[in-house]
Amino acid sequence: MNVKNEIIKYGRILFEMGLTESSHSGNISVRHGNKIFIKKHGTMMGSLSEDDIVEISLVDQKNYDIASSEVYSHVEIYKNTESNAIIHAHTIYAIVLSISENTDRIVPVDAEGKYYLKYIPVIDIENPVASKELAMSLGYVMKEHKMAVVKGHGTFARGKDLGEALKNLTLVESISKIIYLNKVYKNSL
Ligand SMILES: [Zn+2]
């Protein structure tokens, strides 16, 4: 499967899993050497075509203007890690926790979450959407972490390929959903 079809496939999976809370949000990219294939700005995650994916480079900024608005975040994560795939989505439960809990981390309470990681960092910055500040923060934090939640915005996850990036992204949402439902359940008793 070529890289554009791979991105189209994972866009559809994100949509079908309910991880694209608004139709055009989120972004996906894959790195091949210095080249990055990334979803274009303003395209619909669940029904991407090959024309909706643009090839850019880590060494110049050609076509960054038509790429996803989070293109600088993807670039900084690639520059700082060995990963070859990144998925960003507006994961509702992680967003709710990041807003509601005044904390710099989400700590899993379920067995699977605890097995895979101690915590997920929450990035709290002044300009949390499509900013250089976000790009620099993600590049720094994701050197050590495969996933990060941006307060009030959503989750970024990286992996060796899109399969691993999706696994990491959905793990964050699963951990967040269990924490959320556990609190709701306890408060209803
Ligand atoms: Zn976003």
PDB file of C-alpha atoms and ligand atoms in Angstrom:
ATOM      1  CA  MET A   1       0.000   0.000   0.000  1.00  0.00           C
ATOM      2  CA  ASN A   2       1.480   3.385  -0.933  1.00  0.00           C
ATOM      3  CA  VAL A   3       1.914   6.015   1.748  1.00  0.00           C
ATOM      4  CA  LYS A   4      -1.023   8.193   0.625  1.00  0.00           C
ATOM      5  CA  ASN A   5      -3.403   5.219   0.693  1.00  0.00           C
ATOM      6  CA  GLU A   6      -2.080   4.332   4.119  1.00  0.00           C
ATOM      7  CA  ILE A   7      -2.928   7.842   5.393  1.00  0.00           C
ATOM      8  CA  ILE A   8      -6.396   7.640   3.764  1.00  0.00           C
ATOM      9  CA  LYS A   9      -6.980   4.284   5.493  1.00  0.00           C
ATOM     10  CA  TYR A  10      -6.031   5.599   8.928  1.00  0.00           C
ATOM     11  CA  GLY A  11      -8.135   8.750   8.415  1.00  0.00           C
ATOM     12  CA  ARG A  12     -11.134   6.527   7.838  1.00  0.00           C
ATOM     13  CA  ILE A  13     -10.314   4.416  10.912  1.00  0.00           C
ATOM     14  CA  LEU A  14     -10.087   7.563  13.075  1.00  0.00           C
ATOM     15  CA  PHE A  15     -13.475   8.679  11.767  1.00  0.00           C
ATOM     16  CA  GLU A  16     -15.076   5.266  12.279  1.00  0.00           C
ATOM     17  CA  MET A  17     -13.724   5.066  15.830  1.00  0.00           C
ATOM     18  CA  GLY A  18     -15.311   8.451  16.617  1.00  0.00           C
ATOM     19  CA  LEU A  19     -11.942  10.086  17.196  1.00  0.00           C
ATOM     20  CA  THR A  20     -12.565  13.004  14.814  1.00  0.00           C
ATOM     21  CA  GLU A  21     -15.003  14.862  16.971  1.00  0.00           C
ATOM     22  CA  SER A  22     -15.450  17.568  14.355  1.00  0.00           C
ATOM     23  CA  SER A  23     -15.327  16.488  10.720  1.00  0.00           C
ATOM     24  CA  HIS A  24     -12.208  18.324   9.530  1.00  0.00           C
ATOM     25  CA  SER A  25     -10.120  18.225  12.709  1.00  0.00           C
ATOM     26  CA  GLY A  26      -7.001  16.209  13.414  1.00  0.00           C
ATOM     27  CA  ASN A  27      -4.035  15.393  11.247  1.00  0.00           C
ATOM     28  CA  ILE A  28      -1.937  12.471  10.115  1.00  0.00           C
ATOM     29  CA  SER A  29       1.575  12.337   8.716  1.00  0.00           C
ATOM     30  CA  VAL A  30       4.205   9.790   7.693  1.00  0.00           C
ATOM     31  CA  ARG A  31       7.936  10.374   7.325  1.00  0.00           C
ATOM     32  CA  HIS A  32      10.160   8.822   4.682  1.00  0.00           C
ATOM     33  CA  GLY A  33      13.699  10.108   5.270  1.00  0.00           C
ATOM     34  CA  ASN A  34      13.530  13.888   4.953  1.00  0.00           C
ATOM     35  CA  LYS A  35      10.142  13.758   3.242  1.00  0.00           C
ATOM     36  CA  ILE A  36       6.851  14.024   5.104  1.00  0.00           C
ATOM     37  CA  PHE A  37       3.435  13.157   3.695  1.00  0.00           C
ATOM     38  CA  ILE A  38       0.759  15.060   5.618  1.00  0.00           C
ATOM     39  CA  LYS A  39      -2.967  15.762   5.430  1.00  0.00           C
ATOM     40  CA  LYS A  40      -3.738  19.140   3.895  1.00  0.00           C
ATOM     41  CA  HIS A  41      -5.375  21.915   5.896  1.00  0.00           C
ATOM     42  CA  GLY A  42      -9.194  21.958   5.667  1.00  0.00           C
ATOM     43  CA  THR A  43      -9.679  18.403   4.426  1.00  0.00           C
ATOM     44  CA  MET A  44     -12.107  15.906   5.919  1.00  0.00           C
ATOM     45  CA  MET A  45     -10.393  13.189   7.939  1.00  0.00           C
ATOM     46  CA  GLY A  46     -12.931  10.428   7.252  1.00  0.00           C
ATOM     47  CA  SER A  47     -12.963  10.759   3.464  1.00  0.00           C
ATOM     48  CA  LEU A  48      -9.505  11.811   2.311  1.00  0.00           C
ATOM     49  CA  SER A  49      -8.379  11.421  -1.304  1.00  0.00           C
ATOM     50  CA  GLU A  50      -4.792  11.360  -2.602  1.00  0.00           C
ATOM     51  CA  ASP A  51      -5.143  15.055  -3.525  1.00  0.00           C
ATOM     52  CA  ASP A  52      -5.799  15.838   0.151  1.00  0.00           C
ATOM     53  CA  ILE A  53      -2.281  14.758   1.129  1.00  0.00           C
ATOM     54  CA  VAL A  54       0.747  16.945   0.445  1.00  0.00           C
ATOM     55  CA  GLU A  55       4.427  16.027   0.392  1.00  0.00           C
ATOM     56  CA  ILE A  56       6.685  18.399   2.291  1.00  0.00           C
ATOM     57  CA  SER A  57      10.278  18.320   3.469  1.00  0.00           C
ATOM     58  CA  LEU A  58      12.080  18.619   6.783  1.00  0.00           C
ATOM     59  CA  VAL A  59      14.729  20.790   5.135  1.00  0.00           C
ATOM     60  CA  ASP A  60      12.646  23.599   3.584  1.00  0.00           C
ATOM     61  CA  GLN A  61       9.173  25.023   4.130  1.00  0.00           C
ATOM     62  CA  LYS A  62       7.731  24.574   0.641  1.00  0.00           C
ATOM     63  CA  ASN A  63       3.979  23.801   0.768  1.00  0.00           C
ATOM     64  CA  TYR A  64       3.786  24.230   4.542  1.00  0.00           C
ATOM     65  CA  ASP A  65       1.075  26.835   3.880  1.00  0.00           C
ATOM     66  CA  ILE A  66      -1.314  24.218   2.435  1.00  0.00           C
ATOM     67  CA  ALA A  67      -0.397  21.446   4.879  1.00  0.00           C
ATOM     68  CA  SER A  68      -2.246  20.809   8.137  1.00  0.00           C
ATOM     69  CA  SER A  69      -2.255  23.819  10.442  1.00  0.00           C
ATOM     70  CA  GLU A  70      -0.227  21.707  12.892  1.00  0.00           C
ATOM     71  CA  VAL A  71       2.538  21.116  10.345  1.00  0.00           C
ATOM     72  CA  TYR A  72       5.204  22.754  12.559  1.00  0.00           C
ATOM     73  CA  SER A  73       4.319  20.431  15.430  1.00  0.00           C
ATOM     74  CA  HIS A  74       4.709  17.374  13.208  1.00  0.00           C
ATOM     75  CA  VAL A  75       8.056  18.687  11.917  1.00  0.00           C
ATOM     76  CA  GLU A  76       9.416  19.356  15.436  1.00  0.00           C
ATOM     77  CA  ILE A  77       8.362  15.897  16.646  1.00  0.00           C
ATOM     78  CA  TYR A  78      10.132  14.254  13.688  1.00  0.00           C
ATOM     79  CA  LYS A  79      13.254  16.368  14.226  1.00  0.00           C
ATOM     80  CA  ASN A  80      13.430  15.254  17.863  1.00  0.00           C
ATOM     81  CA  THR A  81      12.536  11.555  17.569  1.00  0.00           C
ATOM     82  CA  GLU A  82      13.079   8.435  15.475  1.00  0.00           C
ATOM     83  CA  SER A  83       9.337   8.021  14.821  1.00  0.00           C
ATOM     84  CA  ASN A  84       7.985   7.755  11.293  1.00  0.00           C
ATOM     85  CA  ALA A  85       4.282   8.444  11.882  1.00  0.00           C
ATOM     86  CA  ILE A  86       2.219  10.966  13.860  1.00  0.00           C
ATOM     87  CA  ILE A  87      -1.511  11.187  14.524  1.00  0.00           C
ATOM     88  CA  HIS A  88      -3.236  14.126  16.172  1.00  0.00           C
ATOM     89  CA  ALA A  89      -6.921  14.026  17.103  1.00  0.00           C
ATOM     90  CA  HIS A  90      -9.355  15.992  19.247  1.00  0.00           C
ATOM     91  CA  THR A  91      -9.851  13.126  21.685  1.00  0.00           C
ATOM     92  CA  ILE A  92     -12.810  14.197  23.795  1.00  0.00           C
ATOM     93  CA  TYR A  93     -12.123  12.378  27.070  1.00  0.00           C
ATOM     94  CA  ALA A  94      -8.472  13.452  27.166  1.00  0.00           C
ATOM     95  CA  ILE A  95      -9.543  17.039  26.419  1.00  0.00           C
ATOM     96  CA  VAL A  96     -12.121  17.000  29.230  1.00  0.00           C
ATOM     97  CA  LEU A  97      -9.576  15.656  31.733  1.00  0.00           C
ATOM     98  CA  SER A  98      -6.940  18.186  30.636  1.00  0.00           C
ATOM     99  CA  ILE A  99      -9.378  21.051  31.234  1.00  0.00           C
ATOM    100  CA  SER A 100     -11.035  19.734  34.392  1.00  0.00           C
ATOM    101  CA  GLU A 101      -8.087  18.344  36.314  1.00  0.00           C
ATOM    102  CA  ASN A 102      -5.520  20.950  37.254  1.00  0.00           C
ATOM    103  CA  THR A 103      -2.539  18.724  36.564  1.00  0.00           C
ATOM    104  CA  ASP A 104       0.461  18.352  34.278  1.00  0.00           C
ATOM    105  CA  ARG A 105      -0.221  14.641  33.713  1.00  0.00           C
ATOM    106  CA  ILE A 106      -2.887  12.011  33.219  1.00  0.00           C
ATOM    107  CA  VAL A 107      -2.148   8.948  35.358  1.00  0.00           C
ATOM    108  CA  PRO A 108      -3.787   5.677  34.275  1.00  0.00           C
ATOM    109  CA  VAL A 109      -5.965   3.788  36.757  1.00  0.00           C
ATOM    110  CA  ASP A 110      -6.751   0.766  34.572  1.00  0.00           C
ATOM    111  CA  ALA A 111      -4.577  -2.348  34.170  1.00  0.00           C
ATOM    112  CA  GLU A 112      -3.745  -1.914  30.465  1.00  0.00           C
ATOM    113  CA  GLY A 113      -2.908   1.757  30.876  1.00  0.00           C
ATOM    114  CA  LYS A 114      -0.672   1.085  33.887  1.00  0.00           C
ATOM    115  CA  TYR A 115       1.047  -1.755  32.033  1.00  0.00           C
ATOM    116  CA  TYR A 116       2.070   0.512  29.161  1.00  0.00           C
ATOM    117  CA  LEU A 117       2.954   3.761  30.888  1.00  0.00           C
ATOM    118  CA  LYS A 118       3.268   5.665  34.150  1.00  0.00           C
ATOM    119  CA  TYR A 119       1.605   8.835  32.901  1.00  0.00           C
ATOM    120  CA  ILE A 120       0.770  10.962  29.869  1.00  0.00           C
ATOM    121  CA  PRO A 121       2.132  14.534  29.999  1.00  0.00           C
ATOM    122  CA  VAL A 122      -0.361  17.410  29.654  1.00  0.00           C
ATOM    123  CA  ILE A 123       1.039  20.481  27.878  1.00  0.00           C
ATOM    124  CA  ASP A 124      -0.388  23.749  29.182  1.00  0.00           C
ATOM    125  CA  ILE A 125       0.648  26.746  27.057  1.00  0.00           C
ATOM    126  CA  GLU A 126      -0.773  30.137  26.164  1.00  0.00           C
ATOM    127  CA  ASN A 127      -1.345  29.398  22.457  1.00  0.00           C
ATOM    128  CA  PRO A 128      -2.299  25.723  22.235  1.00  0.00           C
ATOM    129  CA  VAL A 129      -3.402  25.618  18.565  1.00  0.00           C
ATOM    130  CA  ALA A 130      -1.214  25.836  15.429  1.00  0.00           C
ATOM    131  CA  SER A 131       1.496  27.895  17.140  1.00  0.00           C
ATOM    132  CA  LYS A 132       5.300  27.776  17.176  1.00  0.00           C
ATOM    133  CA  GLU A 133       4.985  27.584  20.964  1.00  0.00           C
ATOM    134  CA  LEU A 134       3.013  24.341  20.610  1.00  0.00           C
ATOM    135  CA  ALA A 135       5.501  22.950  18.067  1.00  0.00           C
ATOM    136  CA  MET A 136       8.488  23.651  20.344  1.00  0.00           C
ATOM    137  CA  SER A 137       6.703  22.222  23.419  1.00  0.00           C
ATOM    138  CA  LEU A 138       5.710  19.021  21.587  1.00  0.00           C
ATOM    139  CA  GLY A 139       9.204  18.587  20.139  1.00  0.00           C
ATOM    140  CA  TYR A 140      10.646  18.823  23.648  1.00  0.00           C
ATOM    141  CA  VAL A 141       8.063  16.720  25.526  1.00  0.00           C
ATOM    142  CA  MET A 142       7.754  13.986  22.899  1.00  0.00           C
ATOM    143  CA  LYS A 143      11.478  13.263  22.902  1.00  0.00           C
ATOM    144  CA  GLU A 144      10.738  11.214  26.023  1.00  0.00           C
ATOM    145  CA  HIS A 145       7.061  10.415  25.509  1.00  0.00           C
ATOM    146  CA  LYS A 146       5.241   8.746  22.636  1.00  0.00           C
ATOM    147  CA  MET A 147       2.032  10.571  23.500  1.00  0.00           C
ATOM    148  CA  ALA A 148       1.112  13.985  24.882  1.00  0.00           C
ATOM    149  CA  VAL A 149      -2.170  15.759  25.573  1.00  0.00           C
ATOM    150  CA  VAL A 150      -2.388  19.461  24.781  1.00  0.00           C
ATOM    151  CA  LYS A 151      -4.661  21.088  27.367  1.00  0.00           C
ATOM    152  CA  GLY A 152      -8.073  21.851  25.884  1.00  0.00           C
ATOM    153  CA  HIS A 153      -6.983  20.766  22.411  1.00  0.00           C
ATOM    154  CA  GLY A 154      -6.282  17.048  21.975  1.00  0.00           C
ATOM    155  CA  THR A 155      -3.747  14.250  21.747  1.00  0.00           C
ATOM    156  CA  PHE A 156      -0.560  13.875  19.702  1.00  0.00           C
ATOM    157  CA  ALA A 157       0.840  10.349  19.337  1.00  0.00           C
ATOM    158  CA  ARG A 158       3.876   9.078  17.469  1.00  0.00           C
ATOM    159  CA  GLY A 159       5.021   5.602  16.440  1.00  0.00           C
ATOM    160  CA  LYS A 160       7.302   3.660  14.125  1.00  0.00           C
ATOM    161  CA  ASP A 161       4.342   3.476  11.729  1.00  0.00           C
ATOM    162  CA  LEU A 162       0.700   4.593  11.637  1.00  0.00           C
ATOM    163  CA  GLY A 163      -0.426   1.376  13.325  1.00  0.00           C
ATOM    164  CA  GLU A 164       1.686   2.119  16.383  1.00  0.00           C
ATOM    165  CA  ALA A 165       0.731   5.821  16.382  1.00  0.00           C
ATOM    166  CA  LEU A 166      -2.964   4.839  16.354  1.00  0.00           C
ATOM    167  CA  LYS A 167      -2.411   2.304  19.139  1.00  0.00           C
ATOM    168  CA  ASN A 168      -0.773   5.010  21.252  1.00  0.00           C
ATOM    169  CA  LEU A 169      -3.455   7.601  20.480  1.00  0.00           C
ATOM    170  CA  THR A 170      -6.318   5.225  21.310  1.00  0.00           C
ATOM    171  CA  LEU A 171      -4.539   4.106  24.482  1.00  0.00           C
ATOM    172  CA  VAL A 172      -4.562   7.734  25.704  1.00  0.00           C
ATOM    173  CA  GLU A 173      -8.281   7.989  24.996  1.00  0.00           C
ATOM    174  CA  SER A 174      -9.038   4.639  26.618  1.00  0.00           C
ATOM    175  CA  ILE A 175      -7.101   5.646  29.769  1.00  0.00           C
ATOM    176  CA  SER A 176      -8.877   9.025  29.849  1.00  0.00           C
ATOM    177  CA  LYS A 177     -12.332   7.537  29.320  1.00  0.00           C
ATOM    178  CA  ILE A 178     -11.868   5.050  32.173  1.00  0.00           C
ATOM    179  CA  ILE A 179     -10.691   7.816  34.555  1.00  0.00           C
ATOM    180  CA  TYR A 180     -13.657   9.972  33.537  1.00  0.00           C
ATOM    181  CA  LEU A 181     -16.297   7.229  33.824  1.00  0.00           C
ATOM    182  CA  ASN A 182     -14.831   6.033  37.117  1.00  0.00           C
ATOM    183  CA  LYS A 183     -15.270   9.540  38.564  1.00  0.00           C
ATOM    184  CA  VAL A 184     -18.797   9.857  37.184  1.00  0.00           C
ATOM    185  CA  TYR A 185     -19.712   6.419  38.581  1.00  0.00           C
ATOM    186  CA  LYS A 186     -18.280   7.154  42.034  1.00  0.00           C
ATOM    187  CA  ASN A 187     -20.078  10.493  42.175  1.00  0.00           C
ATOM    188  CA  SER A 188     -23.383   8.860  41.246  1.00  0.00           C
ATOM    189  CA  LEU A 189     -23.336   6.494  44.221  1.00  0.00           C
TER     190      LEU A 189
HETATM  191 ZN    ZN B   1      -5.998  20.048  16.608  1.00  0.00          ZN
END
